[in-house]
Tab-separated table of C-alpha atoms in Angstrom:
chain	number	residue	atom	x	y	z
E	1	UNK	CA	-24.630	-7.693	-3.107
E	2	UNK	CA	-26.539	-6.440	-6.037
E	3	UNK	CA	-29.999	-6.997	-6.659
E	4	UNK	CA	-29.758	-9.366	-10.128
E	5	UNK	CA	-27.780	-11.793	-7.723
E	6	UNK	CA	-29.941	-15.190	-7.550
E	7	UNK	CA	-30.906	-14.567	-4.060
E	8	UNK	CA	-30.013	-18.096	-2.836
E	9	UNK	CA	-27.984	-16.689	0.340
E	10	UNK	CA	-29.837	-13.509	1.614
E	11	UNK	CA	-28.007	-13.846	5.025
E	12	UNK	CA	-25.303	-13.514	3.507
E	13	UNK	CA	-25.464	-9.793	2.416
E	14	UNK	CA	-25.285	-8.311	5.828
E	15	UNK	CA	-21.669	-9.379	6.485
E	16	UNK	CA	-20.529	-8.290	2.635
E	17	UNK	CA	-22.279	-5.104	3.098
E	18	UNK	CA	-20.559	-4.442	6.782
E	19	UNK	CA	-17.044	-6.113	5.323
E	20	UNK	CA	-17.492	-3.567	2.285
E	21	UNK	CA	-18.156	-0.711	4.818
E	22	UNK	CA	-15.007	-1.372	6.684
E	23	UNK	CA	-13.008	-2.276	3.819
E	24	UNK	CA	-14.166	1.114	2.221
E	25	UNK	CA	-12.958	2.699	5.235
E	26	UNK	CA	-9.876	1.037	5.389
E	27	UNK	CA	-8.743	1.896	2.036
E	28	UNK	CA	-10.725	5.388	1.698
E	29	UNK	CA	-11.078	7.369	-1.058
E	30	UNK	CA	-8.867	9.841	-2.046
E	31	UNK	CA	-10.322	12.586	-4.523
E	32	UNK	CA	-7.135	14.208	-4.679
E	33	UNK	CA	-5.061	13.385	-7.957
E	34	UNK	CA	-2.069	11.677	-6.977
E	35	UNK	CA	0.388	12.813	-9.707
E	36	UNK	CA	3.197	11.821	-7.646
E	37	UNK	CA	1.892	8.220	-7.729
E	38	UNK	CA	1.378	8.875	-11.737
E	39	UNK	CA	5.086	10.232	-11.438
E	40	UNK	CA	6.532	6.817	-9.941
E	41	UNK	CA	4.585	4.212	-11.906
E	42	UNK	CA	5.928	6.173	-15.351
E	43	UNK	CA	9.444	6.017	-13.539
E	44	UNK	CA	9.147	2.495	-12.756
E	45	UNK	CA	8.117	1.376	-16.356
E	46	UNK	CA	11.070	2.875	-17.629
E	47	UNK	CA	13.405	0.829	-15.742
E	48	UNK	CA	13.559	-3.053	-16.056
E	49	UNK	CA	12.666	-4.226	-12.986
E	50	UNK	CA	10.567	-2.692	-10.195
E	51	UNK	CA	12.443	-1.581	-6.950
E	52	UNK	CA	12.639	-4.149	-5.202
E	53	UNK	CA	14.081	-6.690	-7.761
E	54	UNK	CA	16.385	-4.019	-8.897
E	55	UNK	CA	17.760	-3.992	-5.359
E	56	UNK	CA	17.791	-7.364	-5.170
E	57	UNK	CA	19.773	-7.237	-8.173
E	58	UNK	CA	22.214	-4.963	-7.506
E	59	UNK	CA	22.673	-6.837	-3.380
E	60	UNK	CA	23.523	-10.065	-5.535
E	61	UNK	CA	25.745	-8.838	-7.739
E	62	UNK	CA	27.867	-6.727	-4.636
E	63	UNK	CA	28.213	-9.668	-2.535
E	64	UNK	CA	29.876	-11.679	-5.738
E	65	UNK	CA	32.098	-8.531	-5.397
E	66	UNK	CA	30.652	-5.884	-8.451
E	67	UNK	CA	31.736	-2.296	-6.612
E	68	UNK	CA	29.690	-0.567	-9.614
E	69	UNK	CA	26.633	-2.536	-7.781
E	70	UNK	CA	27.432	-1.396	-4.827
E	71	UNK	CA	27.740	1.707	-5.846
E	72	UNK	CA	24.607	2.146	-7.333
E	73	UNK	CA	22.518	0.599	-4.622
E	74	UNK	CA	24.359	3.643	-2.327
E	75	UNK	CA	23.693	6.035	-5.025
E	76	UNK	CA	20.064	5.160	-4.957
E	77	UNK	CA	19.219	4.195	-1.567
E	78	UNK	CA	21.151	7.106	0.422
E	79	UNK	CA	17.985	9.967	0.074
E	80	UNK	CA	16.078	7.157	1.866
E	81	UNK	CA	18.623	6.196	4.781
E	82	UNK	CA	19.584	9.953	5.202
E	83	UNK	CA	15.597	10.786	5.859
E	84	UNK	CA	14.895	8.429	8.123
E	85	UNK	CA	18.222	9.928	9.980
E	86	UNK	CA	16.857	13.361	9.915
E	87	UNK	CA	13.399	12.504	10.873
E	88	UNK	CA	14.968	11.095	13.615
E	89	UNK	CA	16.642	14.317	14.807
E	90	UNK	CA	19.516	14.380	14.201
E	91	UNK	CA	21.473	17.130	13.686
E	92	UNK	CA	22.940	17.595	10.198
E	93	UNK	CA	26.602	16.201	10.991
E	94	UNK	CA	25.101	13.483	12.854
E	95	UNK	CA	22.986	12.220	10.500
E	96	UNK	CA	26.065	12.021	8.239
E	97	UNK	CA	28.047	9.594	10.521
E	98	UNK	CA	24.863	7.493	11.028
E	99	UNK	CA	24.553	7.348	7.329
E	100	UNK	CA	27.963	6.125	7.139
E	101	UNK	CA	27.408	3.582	9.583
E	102	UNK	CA	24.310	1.927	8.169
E	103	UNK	CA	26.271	1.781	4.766
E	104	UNK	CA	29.224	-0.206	6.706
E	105	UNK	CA	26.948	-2.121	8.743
E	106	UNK	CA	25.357	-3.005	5.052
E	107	UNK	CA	28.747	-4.012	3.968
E	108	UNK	CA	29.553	-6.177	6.907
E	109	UNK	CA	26.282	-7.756	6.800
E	110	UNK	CA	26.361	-8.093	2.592
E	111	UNK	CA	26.097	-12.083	3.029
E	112	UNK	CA	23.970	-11.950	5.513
E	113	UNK	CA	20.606	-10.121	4.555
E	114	UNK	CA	17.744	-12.462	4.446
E	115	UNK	CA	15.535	-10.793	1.758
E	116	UNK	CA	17.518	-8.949	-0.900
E	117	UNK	CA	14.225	-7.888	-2.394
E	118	UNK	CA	12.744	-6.182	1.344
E	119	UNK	CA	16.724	-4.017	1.337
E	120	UNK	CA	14.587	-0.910	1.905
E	121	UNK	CA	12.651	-1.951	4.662
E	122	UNK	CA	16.447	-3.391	6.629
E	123	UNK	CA	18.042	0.359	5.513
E	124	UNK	CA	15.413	1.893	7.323
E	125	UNK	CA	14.861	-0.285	10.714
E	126	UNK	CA	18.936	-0.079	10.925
E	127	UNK	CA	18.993	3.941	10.292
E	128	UNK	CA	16.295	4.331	13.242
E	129	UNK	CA	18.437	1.632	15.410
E	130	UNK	CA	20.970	3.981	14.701
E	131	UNK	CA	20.095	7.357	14.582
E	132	UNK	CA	18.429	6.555	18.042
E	133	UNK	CA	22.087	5.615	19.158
E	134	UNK	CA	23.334	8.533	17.698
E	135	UNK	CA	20.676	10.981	19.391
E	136	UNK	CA	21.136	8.800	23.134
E	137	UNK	CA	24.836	9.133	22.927
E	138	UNK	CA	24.365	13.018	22.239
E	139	UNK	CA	21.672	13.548	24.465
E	140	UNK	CA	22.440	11.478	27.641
E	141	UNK	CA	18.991	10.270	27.609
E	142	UNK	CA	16.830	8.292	25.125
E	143	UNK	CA	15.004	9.931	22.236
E	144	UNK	CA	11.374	10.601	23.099
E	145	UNK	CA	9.751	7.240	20.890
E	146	UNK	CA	6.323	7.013	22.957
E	147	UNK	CA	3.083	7.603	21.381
E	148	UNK	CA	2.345	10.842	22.836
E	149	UNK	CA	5.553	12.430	21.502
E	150	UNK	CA	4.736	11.072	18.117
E	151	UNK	CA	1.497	12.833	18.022
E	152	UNK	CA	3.234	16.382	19.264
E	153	UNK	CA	4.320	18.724	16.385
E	154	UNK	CA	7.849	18.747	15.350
E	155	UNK	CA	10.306	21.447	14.183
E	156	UNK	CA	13.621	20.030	14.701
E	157	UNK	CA	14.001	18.616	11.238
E	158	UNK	CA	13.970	20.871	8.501
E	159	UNK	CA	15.764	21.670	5.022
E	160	UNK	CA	18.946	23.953	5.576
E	161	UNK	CA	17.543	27.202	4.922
E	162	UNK	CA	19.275	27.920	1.676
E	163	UNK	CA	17.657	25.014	0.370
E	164	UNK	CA	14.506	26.843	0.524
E	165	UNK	CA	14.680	28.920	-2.459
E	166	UNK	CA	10.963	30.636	-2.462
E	167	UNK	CA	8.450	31.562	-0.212
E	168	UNK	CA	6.006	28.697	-1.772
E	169	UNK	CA	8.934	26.113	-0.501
E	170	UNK	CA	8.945	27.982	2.771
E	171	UNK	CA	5.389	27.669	3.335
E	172	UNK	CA	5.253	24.458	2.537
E	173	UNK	CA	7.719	23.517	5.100
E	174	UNK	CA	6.313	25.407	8.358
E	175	UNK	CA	3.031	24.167	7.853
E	176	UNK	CA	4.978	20.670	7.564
E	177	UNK	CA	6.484	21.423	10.375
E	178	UNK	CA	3.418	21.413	12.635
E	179	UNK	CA	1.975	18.174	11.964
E	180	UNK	CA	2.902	15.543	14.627
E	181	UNK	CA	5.893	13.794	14.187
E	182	UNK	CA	3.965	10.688	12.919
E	183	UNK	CA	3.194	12.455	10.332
E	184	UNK	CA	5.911	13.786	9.169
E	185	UNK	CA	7.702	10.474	9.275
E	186	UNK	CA	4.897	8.227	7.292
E	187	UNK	CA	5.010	11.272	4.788
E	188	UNK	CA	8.838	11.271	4.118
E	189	UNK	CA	9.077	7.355	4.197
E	190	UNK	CA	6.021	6.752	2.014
E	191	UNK	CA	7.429	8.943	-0.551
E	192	UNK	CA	11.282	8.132	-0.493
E	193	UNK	CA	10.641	4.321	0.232
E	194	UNK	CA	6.976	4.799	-2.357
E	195	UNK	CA	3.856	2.926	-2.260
E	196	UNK	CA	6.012	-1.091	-2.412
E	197	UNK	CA	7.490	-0.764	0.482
E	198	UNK	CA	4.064	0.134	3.128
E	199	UNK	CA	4.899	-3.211	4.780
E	200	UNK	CA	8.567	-1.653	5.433
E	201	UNK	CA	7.432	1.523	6.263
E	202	UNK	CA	4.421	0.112	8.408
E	203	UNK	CA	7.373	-2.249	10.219
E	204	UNK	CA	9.903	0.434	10.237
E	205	UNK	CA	6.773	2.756	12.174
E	206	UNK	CA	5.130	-0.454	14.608
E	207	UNK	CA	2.355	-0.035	12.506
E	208	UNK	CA	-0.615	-1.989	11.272
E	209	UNK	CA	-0.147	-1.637	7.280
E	210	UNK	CA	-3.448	-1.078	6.801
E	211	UNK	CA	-3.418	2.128	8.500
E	212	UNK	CA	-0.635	3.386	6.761
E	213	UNK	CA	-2.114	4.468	3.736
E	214	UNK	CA	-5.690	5.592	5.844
E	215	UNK	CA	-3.139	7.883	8.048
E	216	UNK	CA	-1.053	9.022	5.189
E	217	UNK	CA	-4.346	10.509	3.530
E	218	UNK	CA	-5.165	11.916	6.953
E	219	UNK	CA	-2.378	14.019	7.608
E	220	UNK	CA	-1.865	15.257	4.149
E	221	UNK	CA	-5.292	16.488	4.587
E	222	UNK	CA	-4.026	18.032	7.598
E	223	UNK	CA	-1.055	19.258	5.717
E	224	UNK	CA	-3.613	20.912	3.428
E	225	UNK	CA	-5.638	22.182	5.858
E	226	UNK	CA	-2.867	24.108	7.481
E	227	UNK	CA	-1.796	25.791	4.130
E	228	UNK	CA	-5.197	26.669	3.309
E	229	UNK	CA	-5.391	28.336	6.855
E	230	UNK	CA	-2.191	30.525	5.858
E	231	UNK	CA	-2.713	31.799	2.471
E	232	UNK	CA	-2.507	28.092	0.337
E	233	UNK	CA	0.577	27.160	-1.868
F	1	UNK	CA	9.128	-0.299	-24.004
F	2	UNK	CA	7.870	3.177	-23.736
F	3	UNK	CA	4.388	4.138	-24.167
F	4	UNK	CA	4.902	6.705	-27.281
F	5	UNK	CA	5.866	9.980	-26.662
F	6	UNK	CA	1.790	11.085	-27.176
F	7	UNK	CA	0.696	13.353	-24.255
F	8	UNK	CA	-2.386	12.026	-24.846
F	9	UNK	CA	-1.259	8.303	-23.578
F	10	UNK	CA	0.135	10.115	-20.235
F	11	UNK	CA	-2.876	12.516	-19.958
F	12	UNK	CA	-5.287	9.367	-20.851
F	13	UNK	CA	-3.272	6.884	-18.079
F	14	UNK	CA	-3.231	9.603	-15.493
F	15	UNK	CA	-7.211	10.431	-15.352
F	16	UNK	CA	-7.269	6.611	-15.536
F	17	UNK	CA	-5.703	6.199	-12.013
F	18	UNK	CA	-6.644	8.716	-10.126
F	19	UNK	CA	-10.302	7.879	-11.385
F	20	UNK	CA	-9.741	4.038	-10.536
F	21	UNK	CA	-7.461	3.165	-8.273
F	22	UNK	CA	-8.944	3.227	-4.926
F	23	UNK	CA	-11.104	0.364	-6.559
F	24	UNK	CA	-8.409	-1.623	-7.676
F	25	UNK	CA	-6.816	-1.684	-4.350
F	26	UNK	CA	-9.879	-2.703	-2.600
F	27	UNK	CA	-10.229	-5.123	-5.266
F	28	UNK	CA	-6.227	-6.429	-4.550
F	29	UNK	CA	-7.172	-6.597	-0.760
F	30	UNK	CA	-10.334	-8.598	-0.808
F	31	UNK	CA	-8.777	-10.884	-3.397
F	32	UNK	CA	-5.863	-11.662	-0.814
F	33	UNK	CA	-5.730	-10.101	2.428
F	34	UNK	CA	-2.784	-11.974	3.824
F	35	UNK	CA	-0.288	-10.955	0.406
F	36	UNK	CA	1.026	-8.011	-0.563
F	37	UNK	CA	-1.653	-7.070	-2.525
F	38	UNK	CA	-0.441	-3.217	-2.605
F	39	UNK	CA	2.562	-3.920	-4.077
F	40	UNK	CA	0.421	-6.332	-7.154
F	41	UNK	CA	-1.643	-3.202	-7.744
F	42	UNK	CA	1.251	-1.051	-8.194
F	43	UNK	CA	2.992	-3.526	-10.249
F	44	UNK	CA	0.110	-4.148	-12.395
F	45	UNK	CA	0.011	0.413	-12.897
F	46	UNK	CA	3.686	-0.333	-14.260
F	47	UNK	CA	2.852	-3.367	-16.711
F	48	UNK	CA	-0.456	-0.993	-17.760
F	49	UNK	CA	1.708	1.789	-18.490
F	50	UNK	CA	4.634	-0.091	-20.300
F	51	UNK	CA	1.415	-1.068	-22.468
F	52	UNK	CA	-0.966	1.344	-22.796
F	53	UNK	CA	-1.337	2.448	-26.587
F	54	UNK	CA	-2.554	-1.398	-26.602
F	55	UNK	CA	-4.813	-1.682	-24.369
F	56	UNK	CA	-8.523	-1.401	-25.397
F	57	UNK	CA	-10.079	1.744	-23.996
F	58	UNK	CA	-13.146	0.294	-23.046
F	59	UNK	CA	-11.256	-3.203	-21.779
F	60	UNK	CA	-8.831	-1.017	-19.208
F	61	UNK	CA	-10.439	-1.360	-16.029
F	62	UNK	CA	-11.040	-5.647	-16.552
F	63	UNK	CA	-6.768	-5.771	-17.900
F	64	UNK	CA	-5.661	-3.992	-14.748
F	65	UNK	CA	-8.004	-6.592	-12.536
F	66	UNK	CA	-6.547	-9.419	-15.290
F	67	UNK	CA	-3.082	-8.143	-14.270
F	68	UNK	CA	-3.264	-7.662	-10.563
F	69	UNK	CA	-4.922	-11.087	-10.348
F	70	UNK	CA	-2.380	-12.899	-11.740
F	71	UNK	CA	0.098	-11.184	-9.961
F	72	UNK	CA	-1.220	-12.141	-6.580
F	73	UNK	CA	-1.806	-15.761	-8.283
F	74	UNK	CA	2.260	-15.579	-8.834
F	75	UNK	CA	2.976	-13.971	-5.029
F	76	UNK	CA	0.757	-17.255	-3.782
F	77	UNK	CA	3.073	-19.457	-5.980
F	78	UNK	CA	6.235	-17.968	-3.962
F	79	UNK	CA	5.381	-17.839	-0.708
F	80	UNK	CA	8.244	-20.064	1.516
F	81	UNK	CA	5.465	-21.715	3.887
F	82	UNK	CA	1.979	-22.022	1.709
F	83	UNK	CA	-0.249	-22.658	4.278
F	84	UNK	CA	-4.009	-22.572	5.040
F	85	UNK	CA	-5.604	-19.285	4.706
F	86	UNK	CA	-6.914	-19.628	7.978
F	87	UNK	CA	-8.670	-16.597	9.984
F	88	UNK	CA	-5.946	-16.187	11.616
F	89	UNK	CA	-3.671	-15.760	8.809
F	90	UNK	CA	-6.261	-13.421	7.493
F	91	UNK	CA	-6.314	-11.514	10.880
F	92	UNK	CA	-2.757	-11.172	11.235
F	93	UNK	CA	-2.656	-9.321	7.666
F	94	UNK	CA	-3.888	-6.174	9.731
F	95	UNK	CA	-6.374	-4.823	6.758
F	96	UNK	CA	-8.965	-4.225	9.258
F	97	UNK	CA	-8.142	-3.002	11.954
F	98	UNK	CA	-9.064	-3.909	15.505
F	99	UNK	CA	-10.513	-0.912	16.929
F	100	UNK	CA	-13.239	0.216	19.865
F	101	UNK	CA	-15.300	-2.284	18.147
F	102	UNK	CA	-16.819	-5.724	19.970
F	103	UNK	CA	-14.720	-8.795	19.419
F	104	UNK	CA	-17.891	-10.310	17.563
F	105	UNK	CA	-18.185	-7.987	14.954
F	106	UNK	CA	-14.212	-8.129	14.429
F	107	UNK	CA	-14.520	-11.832	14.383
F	108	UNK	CA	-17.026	-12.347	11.994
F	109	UNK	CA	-15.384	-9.747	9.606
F	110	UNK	CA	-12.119	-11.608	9.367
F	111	UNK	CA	-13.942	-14.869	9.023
F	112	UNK	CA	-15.932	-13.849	6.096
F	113	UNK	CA	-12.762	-12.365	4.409
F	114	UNK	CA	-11.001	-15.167	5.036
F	115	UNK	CA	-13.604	-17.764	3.608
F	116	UNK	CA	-13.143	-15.349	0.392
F	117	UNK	CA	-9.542	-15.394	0.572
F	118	UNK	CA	-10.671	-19.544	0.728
F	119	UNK	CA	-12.231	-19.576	-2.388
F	120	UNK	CA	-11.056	-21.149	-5.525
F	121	UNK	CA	-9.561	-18.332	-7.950
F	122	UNK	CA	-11.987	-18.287	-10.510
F	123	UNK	CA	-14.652	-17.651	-8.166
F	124	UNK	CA	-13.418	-16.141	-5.870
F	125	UNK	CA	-12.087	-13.454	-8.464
F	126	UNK	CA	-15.650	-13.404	-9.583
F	127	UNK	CA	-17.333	-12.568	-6.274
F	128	UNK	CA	-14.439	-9.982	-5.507
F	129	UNK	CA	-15.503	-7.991	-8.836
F	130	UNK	CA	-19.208	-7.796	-8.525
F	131	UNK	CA	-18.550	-7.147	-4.378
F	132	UNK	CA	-16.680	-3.939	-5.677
F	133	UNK	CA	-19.227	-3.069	-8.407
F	134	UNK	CA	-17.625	-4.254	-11.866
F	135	UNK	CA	-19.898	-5.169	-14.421
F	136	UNK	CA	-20.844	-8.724	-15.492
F	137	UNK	CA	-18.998	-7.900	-19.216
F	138	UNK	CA	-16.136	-6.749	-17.196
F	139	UNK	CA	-15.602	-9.741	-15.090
F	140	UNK	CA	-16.133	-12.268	-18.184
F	141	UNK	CA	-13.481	-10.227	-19.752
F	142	UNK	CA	-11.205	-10.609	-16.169
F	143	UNK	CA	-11.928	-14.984	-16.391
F	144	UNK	CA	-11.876	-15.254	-20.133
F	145	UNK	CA	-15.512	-16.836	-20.018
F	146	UNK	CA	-18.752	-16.034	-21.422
F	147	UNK	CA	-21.324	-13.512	-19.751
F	148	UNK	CA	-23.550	-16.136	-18.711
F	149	UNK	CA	-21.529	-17.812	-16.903
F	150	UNK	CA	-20.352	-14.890	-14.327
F	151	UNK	CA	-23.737	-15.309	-12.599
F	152	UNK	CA	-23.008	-19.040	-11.522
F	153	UNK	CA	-19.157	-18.215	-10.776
F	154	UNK	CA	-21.014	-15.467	-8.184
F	155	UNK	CA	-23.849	-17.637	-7.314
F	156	UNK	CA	-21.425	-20.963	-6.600
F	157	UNK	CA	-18.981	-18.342	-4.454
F	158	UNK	CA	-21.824	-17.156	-2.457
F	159	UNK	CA	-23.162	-20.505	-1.516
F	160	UNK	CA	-19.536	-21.846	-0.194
F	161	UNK	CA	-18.723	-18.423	1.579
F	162	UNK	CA	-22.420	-18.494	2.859
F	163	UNK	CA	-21.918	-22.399	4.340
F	164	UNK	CA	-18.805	-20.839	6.300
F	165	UNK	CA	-20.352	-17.683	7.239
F	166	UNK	CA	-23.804	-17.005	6.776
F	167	UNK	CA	-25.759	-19.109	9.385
F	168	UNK	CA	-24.715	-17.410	12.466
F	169	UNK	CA	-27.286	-15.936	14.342
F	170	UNK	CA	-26.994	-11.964	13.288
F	171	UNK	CA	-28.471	-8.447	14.987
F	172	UNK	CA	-30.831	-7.216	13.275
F	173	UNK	CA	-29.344	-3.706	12.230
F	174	UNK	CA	-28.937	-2.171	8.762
F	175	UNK	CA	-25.363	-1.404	7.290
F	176	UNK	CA	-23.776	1.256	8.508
F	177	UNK	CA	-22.723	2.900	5.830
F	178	UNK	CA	-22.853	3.105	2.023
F	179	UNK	CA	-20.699	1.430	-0.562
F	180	UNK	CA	-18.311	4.505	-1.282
F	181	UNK	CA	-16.720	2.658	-4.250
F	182	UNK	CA	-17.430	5.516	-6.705
């Protein structure tokens, strides 16, 4: 503790000094800007409610039978559920059908989901229930989930080619494509799902939440590293 | 409820978090490991933004800690089964985590957070701000109470988390490693 603290508890400064080591190292710094996190808090202001209470919202209202509620939550929610289908392999037709099914499962299950406000974090557990399905029933076999094929580099999901309009885009996708398939997952969930929804991400992933946002720094530094290796953005 | 069109506001906000936010989530977690004390910081960006053109310059850093407090005060308030914040609890939350370290070490980190996470809010919110390095005028500003009284708000916190924590017997070793708040 600082020094102008009456010094009636000296033993206590050990532990806050080792608890603010560890806590420092648990939530590290991270020098680079975050614009995207600028990007989402201006984003959120502008609506009502934050994300999860919109959700909530809109879950309400479609089980008392508003279809423009429903629709909305689809319209809004589908770039999430259709990411965690991809970044579970699937092939592109695949991933439709599983995105159909989590949407019907929603439907069926409309009365039945505990926490309106945590719909995020039950889209994406019930996508990777599914798209695991999906990739079994294709493959005969089930979908490499240990820890040692997380960690291995991962090229089967990409953005169709002709979504790739320059070489900066292009770039920016290989090197993405050779960070382990951890990675690439906390990446595309943190950002789709954004900074409210760690717990769901850090459930969806068997994770500690603590780590999630530690990790996420660490392989975007890795991310950077491999651009810088190959020319930089 | 926009902020003004200014670029300025944006440019101002922007440099704002980048510069502080690493702070305010360490603040968020020591204030209440066991909550969701990422999603109170984020919250608390929004409500900053949505009011920014108001919000004293100098006074930005102590509103945001104002703000995320009260937010976690409200999450507290809502939780189904308010319970004791026990070390458990407190363990469970996964902030630190478990790693090659010994089980003693582990322990006696979760128990000190957790005799924080004990404290009553004023003081514990007053220990939590000088632990990450905010200035005395800053955290009268956060508890609405005169500068002279943030030293016995720390001093009162320190002897109640000390009684829990303080008198086990402790290696002698210096800390490992700085504060890295900056």
């Amino acid at each position: 503790m600082t020094q102008d603290t009456p010094d009636r508890h000296p033993d206590l400064d050990p532990h806050l000094s080792d608890l603010r080591a560890e806590l420092s190292e648990a939530i590290p710094d991270d020098p680079a800007e975050d614009d995207l996190g600028v990007a989402a808090i201006m984003a959120q202001a502008t609506t009502s409610r934050s994300a999860p209470e919109r959700h909530a919202a809109l879950l309400t209202a479609a089980r008392d039978g508003d279809r423009a509620a429903l629709d909305a939550l689809i319209t809004e929610l589908t770039p999430l559920v259709w990411h965690v289908a991809r970044g579970n392999g699937l092939d592109q037709p695949t991933a439709e059908d599983v995105v159909q099914t989590v949407w019907l499962s929603l439907l069926r299950h409309l009365d039945r989901i505990a926490q309106p406000r945590a719909l995020a974090g039950w889209l994406i557990v019930t996508t990777r229930r599914e798209a695991q399905r999906a990739w079994r029933e294709l493959n005969g076999r089930p979908a490499l989930s240990s820890d040692s094929a997380m960690d291995v580099a991962d090229t089967r999901w990409l953005p169709e080619t002709e979504a790739l309009r320059d070489d900066r885009d292009r770039r920016l996708w290989r090197a993405f494509s050779t960070l382990p398939r951890r990675c690439q997952e906390i990446l595309r969930l943190t950002v789709l799902a954004g900074r409210a929804e760690y717990r769901a991400v850090a459930e969806a992933l068997s994770m500690p939440r603590g780590s999630i946002g530690p990790t996420r720094g660490r392989c975007l530094a890795t991310l950077r590293t491999v651009l810088d290796r190959e020319g930089g953005v | 409820m926009t902020p003004g069109d200014s670029d300025d506001h944006a440019a101002s906000f922007s440099d704002f978090y980048h510069r502080e936010r690493t702070r305010l989530f360490r603040f968020a977690a020591v204030m209440s490991p066991h909550l969701d004390h990422e999603s109170a910081v984020q919250e608390a960006f929004v409500s900053a933004w949505r009011n920014w053109p108001a919000i004293n310059p100098r006074a930005r850093r102590a509103w945001l800690a104002k703000t995320t407090r009260n937010l976690l005060v409200d999450q507290s308030r809502r939780l189904e089964r308010p319970g004791e914040v026990t070390d458990e609890v407190i363990a469970r939350s996964h902030l630190l985590v478990q790693r090659h370290r010994e089980a003693e070490t582990w322990h006696e980190l979760n128990s000190t957070l957790a005799a924080i996470a004990r404290l009553p809010d004023q003081l514990r919110t007053a220990l939590v701000l000088r632990f990450w390095d905010f200035s005395d005028d800053e955290i009268a500003d956060v508890l609405g109470c005169r500068r002279d009284s943030v030293r016995r708000y720390v001093s009162e916190a320190r002897a109640r988390v000390s009684a829990e924590v303080g008198n086990v017997e402790r290696r002698a070793r210096a800390p490992r490693r700085g504060k890295g708040t900056e």
